[in-house]
Amino acid sequence: MNQPSSQPIVDEPFPLPQRWGEAEIELLSEAMRQQSLFYWKGPQTEALYDAFRQFYPLQYLFPCSSGTASIHIALAALKFKPGDEVIVPCITDMGSVLGILHQQLVPVFVDIDPLTYNIDPESTRNAITLKTRAILPVHLCGNPCDMNSMMAIARKHELVVIEDCAQAWGARYQGELVGLQGDLSCYSFNDFKHLSCGDGGIVGTNNEALGLNLSKWGDKCYNRVTGIRNPDELALNYRMSEPLSAICTAQLGKHDDIVARRHRTGMLLHSLLEGIPGIVRTKINPEDTHSFYNYIFRLNLEELDTTRSAFAAALQAEGVNAEDGYIPAPVYRYDLFQTHNFYAGTWPIRDFGLTDMDYTKVKCPVAEEFLDDCIHMPLNEAMTETYTEKVGLAIKTVADRFAR
Ligand SMILES: *Cc1c(COP(=O)(O)O)cnc(C)c1O
């Protein structure tokens, strides 16, 4: 076993991009000179629709306060009944499931594919019941889900598909940008995503019946078109305001550049990790474009004489910005689900007999193994080729050091 390098292989700090600048300032200044910062007919919001549609040609849009809000709005617009089920992968952000619970629906967690970490079609098929109404595929890390399978399952069982594109700006499934296949699509502009206004989101659809009502569900059930205020359904206020729309528009101007840089860096790192014993790379379908929200790989600990935490520590000692693990547990293992503490210690739909879901009995073995052996690395558009090559070399060096 060779010793750690005396100098870390990655001998420069993790680069951070300048994410906002003149383009954002210019549009923000424009907004500051307006008489109103309200979204309805607001010039910044109108511009945001156009900027977004240049990439994602969805006819009906509602810019909102978060990715979580975008998913909640999509679910509310579908008007499912309490106790209806929505299938969701168990490796995701809470934002994917909060709207499900708040609409009195049941998140049904399914397992992931061991190599793409995305929702597994077989697991999805097995989870379908008479109460299933929708599937919510999450394009995790910017790697597109197997949408042909998802759409086929949905068509066969008459289910709605809501695409969670929060981590996948610019990712393409078989050449087409994510979010254009499902019935409703949701995106996030939070501070960690490819494009950001601090916190924001957007939900879109080409379905007229759903689309005409998106603003209703994100804007207190007020009818901005007729101006008549007489709410007939329980909706929330998830509006985005003009300054944030201005920032989002400017960010969309950088969409292709940011995605191309991340794609190039991610694919370079991916190629550098090919064939290294003990390293199991994520699977990227050659017809797809991964937009690298981050970079995750798995360890085959049978080929390495170490533990994952020691491996991660060795990477860090070589200057690699890496950590062992991703999210701490599959979502169903969080205390909230284990205790069913959804509404002050109660779960009304279960108390009323509309579901018998028991999250203490849920187990997704592939996801649990994945969380036990994965290594997670942030990736961004400021990483140069030289920097990325050092990261690749450091990972190879550490893996060689621990090779059995
Ligand atoms: C970030 C994220 C969300 C939620 O977005 P917010 O804007 O933080 O509410 C939903 N799903 C996934 C997969 C995410 O990564």
mmCIF file of C-alpha atoms and ligand atoms in Angstrom, residues 65-69 71 92-96 138 140 164 166-167 187-190 193 199-201 293 326, ligand 1:
data_model
loop_
_atom_site.group_PDB
_atom_site.id
_atom_site.type_symbol
_atom_site.label_atom_id
_atom_site.label_comp_id
_atom_site.label_asym_id
_atom_site.label_seq_id
_atom_site.Cartn_x
_atom_site.Cartn_y
_atom_site.Cartn_z
ATOM 1 C CA SER A 65 -41.757 30.465 -4.721
ATOM 2 C CA SER A 66 -39.886 27.129 -4.796
ATOM 3 C CA GLY A 67 -39.504 23.781 -6.489
ATOM 4 C CA THR A 68 -41.530 22.367 -3.612
ATOM 5 C CA ALA A 69 -44.312 24.835 -4.454
ATOM 6 C CA ILE A 71 -44.806 20.231 -7.257
ATOM 7 C CA THR A 92 -35.038 12.464 -3.388
ATOM 8 C CA ASP A 93 -35.511 15.832 -1.733
ATOM 9 C CA MET A 94 -38.404 16.382 0.677
ATOM 10 C CA GLY A 95 -39.709 18.846 -1.874
ATOM 11 C CA SER A 96 -40.854 15.922 -4.013
ATOM 12 C CA VAL A 138 -37.106 12.561 -10.245
ATOM 13 C CA LEU A 140 -31.676 12.721 -9.909
ATOM 14 C CA ASP A 164 -39.364 16.551 -10.956
ATOM 15 C CA ALA A 166 -35.282 20.313 -9.925
ATOM 16 C CA GLN A 167 -31.798 18.777 -10.305
ATOM 17 C CA TYR A 187 -38.264 23.016 -11.766
ATOM 18 C CA SER A 188 -36.428 24.692 -8.900
ATOM 19 C CA PHE A 189 -34.412 27.932 -8.785
ATOM 20 C CA ASN A 190 -33.139 27.388 -5.234
ATOM 21 C CA LYS A 193 -29.559 24.323 -8.444
ATOM 22 C CA ASP A 199 -35.474 30.495 -3.941
ATOM 23 C CA GLY A 200 -37.984 29.968 -6.700
ATOM 24 C CA GLY A 201 -39.565 27.442 -9.000
ATOM 25 C CA TYR A 293 -26.132 18.659 -10.642
ATOM 26 C CA TYR A 326 -25.592 11.441 -0.094
HETATM 27 C C1 LIG B 1 -34.270 20.967 -4.751
HETATM 28 C C2 LIG B 1 -35.229 19.907 -5.014
HETATM 29 C C3 LIG B 1 -36.615 20.058 -4.852
HETATM 30 C C4 LIG B 1 -37.247 21.222 -4.175
HETATM 31 O O1 LIG B 1 -36.856 22.443 -4.591
HETATM 32 P P1 LIG B 1 -36.924 23.701 -3.593
HETATM 33 O O2 LIG B 1 -36.819 24.850 -4.553
HETATM 34 O O3 LIG B 1 -35.776 23.605 -2.658
HETATM 35 O O4 LIG B 1 -38.233 23.668 -2.913
HETATM 36 C C5 LIG B 1 -37.458 19.037 -5.247
HETATM 37 N N1 LIG B 1 -36.963 17.917 -5.771
HETATM 38 C C6 LIG B 1 -35.649 17.702 -5.916
HETATM 39 C C7 LIG B 1 -35.182 16.423 -6.504
HETATM 40 C C8 LIG B 1 -34.725 18.686 -5.530
HETATM 41 O O5 LIG B 1 -33.419 18.455 -5.660
#
